[in-house]
């Protein structure tokens, strides 16, 4: 009975964000074909920046049992990855999972490419031609492996954004991530599917602040603390990395993440701080509730 009450309450807490976004759906666009669930594991390549990081792909690989590689930077745009002018390249790619993106895509060995764009996203769209470069990477991936699955990982802006962190997540999804980035690039280079990371992070924050996650009460508990002890307003901690790994898993493998481990290791094999067990069970339900609301995920389970 208690579990049903928690999940019912969670639906109320999350509804504010989800209902608002349903009302923001765009004018009809060419439908993305549904993706059949993969038959096995997906060797996965991640292209992005610190909102990908090293630990989240490693956690995803632990959940799924797949191989992975990445190329990262400091706030790097898709354009900068294309030109090779990636801020923080040397610092961010000194790890065993790094493989240069051009080499990786040419190899044809990856079954999934997951990319994200820099934030501030409005600046990326205006000054870095985001849709053009997203289409480039999708086309480059498919030149190496025509059957590769391409995903766009939706992220978030700073907790102290003057418009409001939740307001940005709610408003940017349709107008920026989908209408100005994912849909135009898909029309140019073939289907690109959504991993709604920002939507899951917002739903988790709403659930925590509504008292529905035992041991978690504040959105900042999913975010890191800087070396000076001050809260980091954009980068996730181990709890946030685990949550994003669950989100990637649910979309890429089209499986509910319920029952997956909540005690995982970081990329360097050190134990990650784990989500409280009771909260983990609710968050796994939150992830599935959110990702199945978006047809752009390509999931058969997604509702129209």
PDB file of C-alpha atoms in Angstrom:
ATOM      1  CA  UNK A   1       0.000   0.000   0.000  1.00  0.00           C
ATOM      2  CA  UNK A   2       2.777   2.434   0.940  1.00  0.00           C
ATOM      3  CA  UNK A   3       4.517   1.836  -2.394  1.00  0.00           C
ATOM      4  CA  UNK A   4       1.322   2.587  -4.338  1.00  0.00           C
ATOM      5  CA  UNK A   5       0.845   5.774  -2.346  1.00  0.00           C
ATOM      6  CA  UNK A   6       4.410   6.899  -3.067  1.00  0.00           C
ATOM      7  CA  UNK A   7       4.083   6.259  -6.774  1.00  0.00           C
ATOM      8  CA  UNK A   8       0.719   7.994  -6.918  1.00  0.00           C
ATOM      9  CA  UNK A   9       2.186  10.998  -5.160  1.00  0.00           C
ATOM     10  CA  UNK A  10       5.188  10.943  -7.441  1.00  0.00           C
ATOM     11  CA  UNK A  11       2.865  11.255 -10.419  1.00  0.00           C
ATOM     12  CA  UNK A  12       1.407  14.423  -8.931  1.00  0.00           C
ATOM     13  CA  UNK A  13       4.831  15.890  -8.258  1.00  0.00           C
ATOM     14  CA  UNK A  14       6.138  15.165 -11.725  1.00  0.00           C
ATOM     15  CA  UNK A  15       2.979  16.158 -13.545  1.00  0.00           C
ATOM     16  CA  UNK A  16       3.748  19.871 -13.472  1.00  0.00           C
ATOM     17  CA  UNK A  17       6.694  19.425 -15.782  1.00  0.00           C
ATOM     18  CA  UNK A  18       5.306  16.661 -17.978  1.00  0.00           C
ATOM     19  CA  UNK A  19       1.875  18.181 -18.564  1.00  0.00           C
ATOM     20  CA  UNK A  20       3.372  21.527 -19.482  1.00  0.00           C
ATOM     21  CA  UNK A  21       5.653  19.959 -22.033  1.00  0.00           C
ATOM     22  CA  UNK A  22       2.876  17.925 -23.624  1.00  0.00           C
ATOM     23  CA  UNK A  23       1.153  21.240 -24.375  1.00  0.00           C
ATOM     24  CA  UNK A  24       4.296  22.508 -26.100  1.00  0.00           C
ATOM     25  CA  UNK A  25       4.458  19.856 -28.788  1.00  0.00           C
ATOM     26  CA  UNK A  26       5.282  21.370 -32.172  1.00  0.00           C
ATOM     27  CA  UNK A  27       3.370  21.433 -35.413  1.00  0.00           C
ATOM     28  CA  UNK A  28       3.538  18.033 -37.127  1.00  0.00           C
ATOM     29  CA  UNK A  29       6.977  17.043 -38.376  1.00  0.00           C
ATOM     30  CA  UNK A  30       8.024  13.956 -40.310  1.00  0.00           C
ATOM     31  CA  UNK A  31       7.600  11.135 -37.805  1.00  0.00           C
ATOM     32  CA  UNK A  32      10.712   9.403 -36.562  1.00  0.00           C
ATOM     33  CA  UNK A  33      10.406   5.674 -37.202  1.00  0.00           C
ATOM     34  CA  UNK A  34      10.098   3.559 -34.099  1.00  0.00           C
ATOM     35  CA  UNK A  35      13.263   1.711 -33.132  1.00  0.00           C
ATOM     36  CA  UNK A  36      12.967  -2.012 -32.514  1.00  0.00           C
ATOM     37  CA  UNK A  37      14.492  -3.020 -29.188  1.00  0.00           C
ATOM     38  CA  UNK A  38      18.111  -4.094 -29.656  1.00  0.00           C
ATOM     39  CA  UNK A  39      18.740  -7.818 -29.723  1.00  0.00           C
ATOM     40  CA  UNK A  40      21.939  -7.633 -27.720  1.00  0.00           C
ATOM     41  CA  UNK A  41      24.289  -5.127 -26.184  1.00  0.00           C
ATOM     42  CA  UNK A  42      25.152  -1.895 -27.991  1.00  0.00           C
ATOM     43  CA  UNK A  43      28.798  -0.921 -28.232  1.00  0.00           C
ATOM     44  CA  UNK A  44      28.378   2.777 -27.481  1.00  0.00           C
ATOM     45  CA  UNK A  45      30.327   5.933 -28.285  1.00  0.00           C
ATOM     46  CA  UNK A  46      29.733   9.166 -26.328  1.00  0.00           C
ATOM     47  CA  UNK A  47      30.614  12.578 -27.780  1.00  0.00           C
ATOM     48  CA  UNK A  48      30.231  15.626 -25.586  1.00  0.00           C
ATOM     49  CA  UNK A  49      31.505  17.391 -22.496  1.00  0.00           C
ATOM     50  CA  UNK A  50      31.371  17.335 -18.702  1.00  0.00           C
ATOM     51  CA  UNK A  51      27.620  16.669 -18.554  1.00  0.00           C
ATOM     52  CA  UNK A  52      28.575  13.316 -20.059  1.00  0.00           C
ATOM     53  CA  UNK A  53      31.794  12.909 -18.108  1.00  0.00           C
ATOM     54  CA  UNK A  54      33.757   9.740 -17.564  1.00  0.00           C
ATOM     55  CA  UNK A  55      31.681   8.196 -14.785  1.00  0.00           C
ATOM     56  CA  UNK A  56      28.218   8.190 -16.362  1.00  0.00           C
ATOM     57  CA  UNK A  57      29.260   6.178 -19.466  1.00  0.00           C
ATOM     58  CA  UNK A  58      31.138   3.779 -17.195  1.00  0.00           C
ATOM     59  CA  UNK A  59      28.041   3.326 -15.032  1.00  0.00           C
ATOM     60  CA  UNK A  60      25.887   2.779 -18.113  1.00  0.00           C
ATOM     61  CA  UNK A  61      28.334   0.135 -19.321  1.00  0.00           C
ATOM     62  CA  UNK A  62      28.049  -1.627 -15.942  1.00  0.00           C
ATOM     63  CA  UNK A  63      24.249  -1.633 -16.182  1.00  0.00           C
ATOM     64  CA  UNK A  64      24.153  -2.839 -19.789  1.00  0.00           C
ATOM     65  CA  UNK A  65      27.290  -4.942 -20.089  1.00  0.00           C
ATOM     66  CA  UNK A  66      28.388  -3.135 -23.235  1.00  0.00           C
ATOM     67  CA  UNK A  67      31.708  -1.725 -24.455  1.00  0.00           C
ATOM     68  CA  UNK A  68      32.075   2.041 -24.614  1.00  0.00           C
ATOM     69  CA  UNK A  69      34.383   4.837 -25.680  1.00  0.00           C
ATOM     70  CA  UNK A  70      34.176   8.619 -25.680  1.00  0.00           C
ATOM     71  CA  UNK A  71      35.606  11.986 -26.616  1.00  0.00           C
ATOM     72  CA  UNK A  72      35.009  14.847 -24.184  1.00  0.00           C
ATOM     73  CA  UNK A  73      35.879  18.496 -23.676  1.00  0.00           C
ATOM     74  CA  UNK A  74      35.159  21.455 -21.426  1.00  0.00           C
ATOM     75  CA  UNK A  75      31.768  22.757 -22.516  1.00  0.00           C
ATOM     76  CA  UNK A  76      32.617  21.623 -26.025  1.00  0.00           C
ATOM     77  CA  UNK A  77      30.191  22.132 -28.891  1.00  0.00           C
ATOM     78  CA  UNK A  78      29.572  19.629 -31.659  1.00  0.00           C
ATOM     79  CA  UNK A  79      31.208  22.113 -34.011  1.00  0.00           C
ATOM     80  CA  UNK A  80      34.392  22.171 -31.928  1.00  0.00           C
ATOM     81  CA  UNK A  81      34.554  18.382 -31.948  1.00  0.00           C
ATOM     82  CA  UNK A  82      34.296  18.568 -35.733  1.00  0.00           C
ATOM     83  CA  UNK A  83      37.043  21.178 -36.186  1.00  0.00           C
ATOM     84  CA  UNK A  84      39.322  19.657 -33.554  1.00  0.00           C
ATOM     85  CA  UNK A  85      39.386  22.846 -31.476  1.00  0.00           C
ATOM     86  CA  UNK A  86      38.052  21.191 -28.308  1.00  0.00           C
ATOM     87  CA  UNK A  87      38.575  23.096 -25.027  1.00  0.00           C
ATOM     88  CA  UNK A  88      40.110  20.880 -22.353  1.00  0.00           C
ATOM     89  CA  UNK A  89      40.788  18.053 -24.804  1.00  0.00           C
ATOM     90  CA  UNK A  90      44.021  16.871 -23.202  1.00  0.00           C
ATOM     91  CA  UNK A  91      42.705  17.021 -19.653  1.00  0.00           C
ATOM     92  CA  UNK A  92      39.385  15.304 -20.363  1.00  0.00           C
ATOM     93  CA  UNK A  93      40.606  12.464 -22.554  1.00  0.00           C
ATOM     94  CA  UNK A  94      43.445  11.001 -20.517  1.00  0.00           C
ATOM     95  CA  UNK A  95      41.603   7.790 -19.716  1.00  0.00           C
ATOM     96  CA  UNK A  96      41.415   4.280 -21.209  1.00  0.00           C
ATOM     97  CA  UNK A  97      37.936   4.767 -22.709  1.00  0.00           C
ATOM     98  CA  UNK A  98      39.016   7.664 -24.940  1.00  0.00           C
ATOM     99  CA  UNK A  99      39.114   7.076 -28.680  1.00  0.00           C
ATOM    100  CA  UNK A 100      39.300   9.917 -31.218  1.00  0.00           C
ATOM    101  CA  UNK A 101      35.844  10.438 -32.665  1.00  0.00           C
ATOM    102  CA  UNK A 102      36.824  10.426 -36.343  1.00  0.00           C
ATOM    103  CA  UNK A 103      38.700   7.163 -35.912  1.00  0.00           C
ATOM    104  CA  UNK A 104      35.869   5.648 -33.905  1.00  0.00           C
ATOM    105  CA  UNK A 105      33.168   6.515 -36.431  1.00  0.00           C
ATOM    106  CA  UNK A 106      35.268   5.287 -39.349  1.00  0.00           C
ATOM    107  CA  UNK A 107      35.825   1.960 -37.608  1.00  0.00           C
ATOM    108  CA  UNK A 108      32.162   0.950 -37.888  1.00  0.00           C
ATOM    109  CA  UNK A 109      32.357  -1.026 -34.643  1.00  0.00           C
ATOM    110  CA  UNK A 110      29.885   1.038 -32.634  1.00  0.00           C
ATOM    111  CA  UNK A 111      26.191   0.210 -32.495  1.00  0.00           C
ATOM    112  CA  UNK A 112      25.138   3.485 -30.856  1.00  0.00           C
ATOM    113  CA  UNK A 113      26.378   7.069 -30.957  1.00  0.00           C
ATOM    114  CA  UNK A 114      25.223   9.366 -28.132  1.00  0.00           C
ATOM    115  CA  UNK A 115      25.983  13.060 -28.535  1.00  0.00           C
ATOM    116  CA  UNK A 116      25.080  16.212 -26.655  1.00  0.00           C
ATOM    117  CA  UNK A 117      25.470  19.906 -27.356  1.00  0.00           C
ATOM    118  CA  UNK A 118      27.114  22.617 -25.289  1.00  0.00           C
ATOM    119  CA  UNK A 119      25.107  24.842 -23.008  1.00  0.00           C
ATOM    120  CA  UNK A 120      24.089  27.695 -23.136  1.00  0.00           C
ATOM    121  CA  UNK A 121      22.074  25.947 -25.844  1.00  0.00           C
ATOM    122  CA  UNK A 122      20.689  29.173 -27.303  1.00  0.00           C
ATOM    123  CA  UNK A 123      24.260  30.319 -27.943  1.00  0.00           C
ATOM    124  CA  UNK A 124      25.169  26.957 -29.451  1.00  0.00           C
ATOM    125  CA  UNK A 125      22.250  27.153 -31.866  1.00  0.00           C
ATOM    126  CA  UNK A 126      23.009  30.743 -32.805  1.00  0.00           C
ATOM    127  CA  UNK A 127      26.784  30.701 -33.070  1.00  0.00           C
ATOM    128  CA  UNK A 128      27.793  27.055 -33.530  1.00  0.00           C
ATOM    129  CA  UNK A 129      25.230  25.843 -36.103  1.00  0.00           C
ATOM    130  CA  UNK A 130      24.219  23.000 -33.818  1.00  0.00           C
ATOM    131  CA  UNK A 131      21.767  21.262 -36.143  1.00  0.00           C
ATOM    132  CA  UNK A 132      24.299  21.296 -38.995  1.00  0.00           C
ATOM    133  CA  UNK A 133      26.950  19.642 -36.851  1.00  0.00           C
ATOM    134  CA  UNK A 134      24.568  17.170 -35.256  1.00  0.00           C
ATOM    135  CA  UNK A 135      23.604  16.086 -38.777  1.00  0.00           C
ATOM    136  CA  UNK A 136      27.296  15.852 -39.643  1.00  0.00           C
ATOM    137  CA  UNK A 137      28.021  13.447 -36.814  1.00  0.00           C
ATOM    138  CA  UNK A 138      24.978  11.333 -37.579  1.00  0.00           C
ATOM    139  CA  UNK A 139      26.023  11.078 -41.224  1.00  0.00           C
ATOM    140  CA  UNK A 140      29.628  10.345 -40.259  1.00  0.00           C
ATOM    141  CA  UNK A 141      28.503   7.567 -37.946  1.00  0.00           C
ATOM    142  CA  UNK A 142      26.270   6.007 -40.593  1.00  0.00           C
ATOM    143  CA  UNK A 143      29.049   6.120 -43.167  1.00  0.00           C
ATOM    144  CA  UNK A 144      31.004   3.782 -40.892  1.00  0.00           C
ATOM    145  CA  UNK A 145      28.041   1.658 -39.797  1.00  0.00           C
ATOM    146  CA  UNK A 146      24.737   2.162 -41.670  1.00  0.00           C
ATOM    147  CA  UNK A 147      22.787   0.452 -38.887  1.00  0.00           C
ATOM    148  CA  UNK A 148      24.151   2.570 -36.030  1.00  0.00           C
ATOM    149  CA  UNK A 149      21.584   4.128 -33.664  1.00  0.00           C
ATOM    150  CA  UNK A 150      22.106   7.851 -33.078  1.00  0.00           C
ATOM    151  CA  UNK A 151      20.861   9.569 -29.916  1.00  0.00           C
ATOM    152  CA  UNK A 152      20.803  13.170 -28.706  1.00  0.00           C
ATOM    153  CA  UNK A 153      21.229  13.479 -24.933  1.00  0.00           C
ATOM    154  CA  UNK A 154      19.164  16.410 -23.640  1.00  0.00           C
ATOM    155  CA  UNK A 155      20.839  18.078 -20.661  1.00  0.00           C
ATOM    156  CA  UNK A 156      20.104  21.215 -18.551  1.00  0.00           C
ATOM    157  CA  UNK A 157      21.376  24.654 -17.638  1.00  0.00           C
ATOM    158  CA  UNK A 158      22.652  26.030 -14.342  1.00  0.00           C
ATOM    159  CA  UNK A 159      20.636  25.715 -11.180  1.00  0.00           C
ATOM    160  CA  UNK A 160      20.910  29.498 -10.768  1.00  0.00           C
ATOM    161  CA  UNK A 161      19.700  30.324 -14.285  1.00  0.00           C
ATOM    162  CA  UNK A 162      17.869  33.669 -14.010  1.00  0.00           C
ATOM    163  CA  UNK A 163      14.835  32.278 -15.840  1.00  0.00           C
ATOM    164  CA  UNK A 164      14.651  29.417 -13.343  1.00  0.00           C
ATOM    165  CA  UNK A 165      16.213  25.971 -13.679  1.00  0.00           C
ATOM    166  CA  UNK A 166      12.939  24.083 -13.951  1.00  0.00           C
ATOM    167  CA  UNK A 167      11.501  26.749 -16.259  1.00  0.00           C
ATOM    168  CA  UNK A 168      14.424  26.310 -18.630  1.00  0.00           C
ATOM    169  CA  UNK A 169      14.111  22.523 -18.662  1.00  0.00           C
ATOM    170  CA  UNK A 170      10.356  22.714 -19.222  1.00  0.00           C
ATOM    171  CA  UNK A 171      10.573  25.354 -21.934  1.00  0.00           C
ATOM    172  CA  UNK A 172      13.744  24.396 -23.802  1.00  0.00           C
ATOM    173  CA  UNK A 173      12.799  20.797 -24.518  1.00  0.00           C
ATOM    174  CA  UNK A 174      10.372  21.505 -27.326  1.00  0.00           C
ATOM    175  CA  UNK A 175      11.540  24.869 -28.619  1.00  0.00           C
ATOM    176  CA  UNK A 176      15.292  24.221 -28.617  1.00  0.00           C
ATOM    177  CA  UNK A 177      16.206  20.549 -28.245  1.00  0.00           C
ATOM    178  CA  UNK A 178      13.501  19.185 -30.543  1.00  0.00           C
ATOM    179  CA  UNK A 179      12.319  21.929 -32.897  1.00  0.00           C
ATOM    180  CA  UNK A 180      15.686  23.555 -33.549  1.00  0.00           C
ATOM    181  CA  UNK A 181      18.115  20.692 -33.090  1.00  0.00           C
ATOM    182  CA  UNK A 182      16.872  17.111 -33.225  1.00  0.00           C
ATOM    183  CA  UNK A 183      14.156  17.443 -35.872  1.00  0.00           C
ATOM    184  CA  UNK A 184      16.157  19.545 -38.400  1.00  0.00           C
ATOM    185  CA  UNK A 185      19.201  17.280 -38.083  1.00  0.00           C
ATOM    186  CA  UNK A 186      17.026  14.181 -38.477  1.00  0.00           C
ATOM    187  CA  UNK A 187      15.514  15.561 -41.658  1.00  0.00           C
ATOM    188  CA  UNK A 188      19.020  16.092 -43.012  1.00  0.00           C
ATOM    189  CA  UNK A 189      20.855  12.969 -41.867  1.00  0.00           C
ATOM    190  CA  UNK A 190      18.242  10.391 -40.909  1.00  0.00           C
ATOM    191  CA  UNK A 191      16.609   9.545 -37.572  1.00  0.00           C
ATOM    192  CA  UNK A 192      18.194  10.847 -34.393  1.00  0.00           C
ATOM    193  CA  UNK A 193      16.487   9.837 -31.165  1.00  0.00           C
ATOM    194  CA  UNK A 194      16.058  11.610 -27.849  1.00  0.00           C
ATOM    195  CA  UNK A 195      17.510  10.700 -24.455  1.00  0.00           C
ATOM    196  CA  UNK A 196      15.549  13.107 -22.201  1.00  0.00           C
ATOM    197  CA  UNK A 197      18.142  13.578 -19.472  1.00  0.00           C
ATOM    198  CA  UNK A 198      17.026  17.067 -18.480  1.00  0.00           C
ATOM    199  CA  UNK A 199      13.428  15.929 -18.148  1.00  0.00           C
ATOM    200  CA  UNK A 200      14.436  13.070 -15.857  1.00  0.00           C
ATOM    201  CA  UNK A 201      16.631  15.346 -13.748  1.00  0.00           C
ATOM    202  CA  UNK A 202      13.749  17.795 -13.353  1.00  0.00           C
ATOM    203  CA  UNK A 203      11.311  15.021 -12.461  1.00  0.00           C
ATOM    204  CA  UNK A 204      13.733  13.655  -9.866  1.00  0.00           C
ATOM    205  CA  UNK A 205      14.157  17.120  -8.353  1.00  0.00           C
ATOM    206  CA  UNK A 206      10.400  17.593  -8.165  1.00  0.00           C
ATOM    207  CA  UNK A 207       9.959  14.200  -6.532  1.00  0.00           C
ATOM    208  CA  UNK A 208      12.704  14.887  -3.971  1.00  0.00           C
ATOM    209  CA  UNK A 209      11.322  18.285  -3.066  1.00  0.00           C
ATOM    210  CA  UNK A 210       7.818  16.830  -2.729  1.00  0.00           C
ATOM    211  CA  UNK A 211       9.105  14.409  -0.080  1.00  0.00           C
ATOM    212  CA  UNK A 212       8.748  11.312  -2.266  1.00  0.00           C
ATOM    213  CA  UNK A 213      12.364  10.116  -2.235  1.00  0.00           C
ATOM    214  CA  UNK A 214      13.452   8.757   1.154  1.00  0.00           C
ATOM    215  CA  UNK A 215      16.781  10.335   2.055  1.00  0.00           C
ATOM    216  CA  UNK A 216      16.651  12.937  -0.735  1.00  0.00           C
ATOM    217  CA  UNK A 217      14.939  16.281  -0.268  1.00  0.00           C
ATOM    218  CA  UNK A 218      16.667  18.806  -2.545  1.00  0.00           C
ATOM    219  CA  UNK A 219      17.704  19.061  -6.206  1.00  0.00           C
ATOM    220  CA  UNK A 220      21.218  19.975  -5.124  1.00  0.00           C
ATOM    221  CA  UNK A 221      21.703  16.431  -3.814  1.00  0.00           C
ATOM    222  CA  UNK A 222      22.091  15.310  -7.449  1.00  0.00           C
ATOM    223  CA  UNK A 223      24.826  17.886  -8.086  1.00  0.00           C
ATOM    224  CA  UNK A 224      28.507  18.017  -7.205  1.00  0.00           C
ATOM    225  CA  UNK A 225      30.353  20.149  -4.688  1.00  0.00           C
ATOM    226  CA  UNK A 226      33.361  22.085  -5.953  1.00  0.00           C
ATOM    227  CA  UNK A 227      36.900  21.813  -4.530  1.00  0.00           C
ATOM    228  CA  UNK A 228      36.209  24.979  -2.521  1.00  0.00           C
ATOM    229  CA  UNK A 229      33.187  23.358  -0.877  1.00  0.00           C
ATOM    230  CA  UNK A 230      30.676  25.449  -2.785  1.00  0.00           C
ATOM    231  CA  UNK A 231      27.759  23.785  -4.586  1.00  0.00           C
ATOM    232  CA  UNK A 232      28.374  23.108  -8.269  1.00  0.00           C
ATOM    233  CA  UNK A 233      25.382  24.504 -10.130  1.00  0.00           C
ATOM    234  CA  UNK A 234      25.567  22.324 -13.248  1.00  0.00           C
ATOM    235  CA  UNK A 235      27.698  19.163 -12.891  1.00  0.00           C
ATOM    236  CA  UNK A 236      26.152  16.046 -11.411  1.00  0.00           C
ATOM    237  CA  UNK A 237      27.620  14.015  -8.577  1.00  0.00           C
ATOM    238  CA  UNK A 238      27.559  10.214  -8.339  1.00  0.00           C
ATOM    239  CA  UNK A 239      23.804  10.193  -7.691  1.00  0.00           C
ATOM    240  CA  UNK A 240      23.171  12.315 -10.770  1.00  0.00           C
ATOM    241  CA  UNK A 241      25.537  10.199 -12.870  1.00  0.00           C
ATOM    242  CA  UNK A 242      23.667   7.047 -11.815  1.00  0.00           C
ATOM    243  CA  UNK A 243      20.335   8.698 -12.671  1.00  0.00           C
ATOM    244  CA  UNK A 244      21.573   9.682 -16.142  1.00  0.00           C
ATOM    245  CA  UNK A 245      22.996   6.201 -16.695  1.00  0.00           C
ATOM    246  CA  UNK A 246      19.551   4.766 -15.901  1.00  0.00           C
ATOM    247  CA  UNK A 247      17.974   7.211 -18.357  1.00  0.00           C
ATOM    248  CA  UNK A 248      20.349   6.225 -21.143  1.00  0.00           C
ATOM    249  CA  UNK A 249      19.775   2.540 -20.401  1.00  0.00           C
ATOM    250  CA  UNK A 250      15.972   2.858 -20.435  1.00  0.00           C
ATOM    251  CA  UNK A 251      15.936   4.574 -23.839  1.00  0.00           C
ATOM    252  CA  UNK A 252      18.733   2.701 -25.563  1.00  0.00           C
ATOM    253  CA  UNK A 253      17.616  -0.748 -24.430  1.00  0.00           C
ATOM    254  CA  UNK A 254      13.877   0.032 -24.197  1.00  0.00           C
ATOM    255  CA  UNK A 255      13.655  -1.702 -20.841  1.00  0.00           C
ATOM    256  CA  UNK A 256      12.339  -0.452 -17.510  1.00  0.00           C
ATOM    257  CA  UNK A 257      15.354   0.185 -15.266  1.00  0.00           C
ATOM    258  CA  UNK A 258      13.461  -1.158 -12.240  1.00  0.00           C
ATOM    259  CA  UNK A 259      15.640  -3.510 -10.231  1.00  0.00           C
ATOM    260  CA  UNK A 260      18.956  -2.435 -11.754  1.00  0.00           C
ATOM    261  CA  UNK A 261      21.870  -2.022  -9.330  1.00  0.00           C
ATOM    262  CA  UNK A 262      22.148   1.255  -7.453  1.00  0.00           C
ATOM    263  CA  UNK A 263      25.660   0.582  -6.178  1.00  0.00           C
ATOM    264  CA  UNK A 264      28.111   1.067  -9.022  1.00  0.00           C
ATOM    265  CA  UNK A 265      31.738   2.070  -9.601  1.00  0.00           C
ATOM    266  CA  UNK A 266      33.159   5.220 -11.126  1.00  0.00           C
ATOM    267  CA  UNK A 267      35.298   5.110 -14.254  1.00  0.00           C
ATOM    268  CA  UNK A 268      38.427   4.667 -12.125  1.00  0.00           C
ATOM    269  CA  UNK A 269      36.834   1.615 -10.418  1.00  0.00           C
ATOM    270  CA  UNK A 270      36.413   3.392  -7.082  1.00  0.00           C
ATOM    271  CA  UNK A 271      33.003   2.837  -5.431  1.00  0.00           C
ATOM    272  CA  UNK A 272      30.520   5.572  -6.277  1.00  0.00           C
ATOM    273  CA  UNK A 273      28.344   7.075  -3.565  1.00  0.00           C
ATOM    274  CA  UNK A 274      25.085   5.194  -3.875  1.00  0.00           C
ATOM    275  CA  UNK A 275      21.511   6.407  -3.913  1.00  0.00           C
ATOM    276  CA  UNK A 276      19.551   5.391  -0.796  1.00  0.00           C
ATOM    277  CA  UNK A 277      17.899   2.072  -1.627  1.00  0.00           C
ATOM    278  CA  UNK A 278      14.336   3.234  -1.002  1.00  0.00           C
ATOM    279  CA  UNK A 279      14.888   6.329  -3.142  1.00  0.00           C
ATOM    280  CA  UNK A 280      16.527   4.251  -5.877  1.00  0.00           C
ATOM    281  CA  UNK A 281      13.385   2.158  -6.302  1.00  0.00           C
ATOM    282  CA  UNK A 282      11.230   5.245  -6.757  1.00  0.00           C
ATOM    283  CA  UNK A 283      13.723   6.934  -9.094  1.00  0.00           C
ATOM    284  CA  UNK A 284      13.772   3.876 -11.331  1.00  0.00           C
ATOM    285  CA  UNK A 285      10.013   4.293 -11.713  1.00  0.00           C
ATOM    286  CA  UNK A 286      10.439   8.026 -12.349  1.00  0.00           C
ATOM    287  CA  UNK A 287      12.883   7.349 -15.185  1.00  0.00           C
ATOM    288  CA  UNK A 288      10.498   4.962 -16.918  1.00  0.00           C
ATOM    289  CA  UNK A 289       7.531   7.285 -16.458  1.00  0.00           C
ATOM    290  CA  UNK A 290       9.427  10.144 -18.093  1.00  0.00           C
ATOM    291  CA  UNK A 291      11.153   8.427 -21.001  1.00  0.00           C
ATOM    292  CA  UNK A 292       8.008   6.614 -22.153  1.00  0.00           C
ATOM    293  CA  UNK A 293       6.202   9.929 -22.637  1.00  0.00           C
ATOM    294  CA  UNK A 294       8.316  10.992 -25.618  1.00  0.00           C
ATOM    295  CA  UNK A 295       7.837   9.454 -29.078  1.00  0.00           C
ATOM    296  CA  UNK A 296      11.142  11.087 -30.081  1.00  0.00           C
ATOM    297  CA  UNK A 297      12.899   8.404 -28.038  1.00  0.00           C
ATOM    298  CA  UNK A 298      11.901   5.923 -30.732  1.00  0.00           C
ATOM    299  CA  UNK A 299      10.676   3.532 -28.069  1.00  0.00           C
ATOM    300  CA  UNK A 300       7.815   1.214 -28.848  1.00  0.00           C
ATOM    301  CA  UNK A 301       6.645   1.873 -25.282  1.00  0.00           C
ATOM    302  CA  UNK A 302       6.426   5.637 -25.840  1.00  0.00           C
ATOM    303  CA  UNK A 303       2.950   7.093 -25.985  1.00  0.00           C
ATOM    304  CA  UNK A 304       1.818   9.455 -28.737  1.00  0.00           C
TER     305      UNK A 304
END
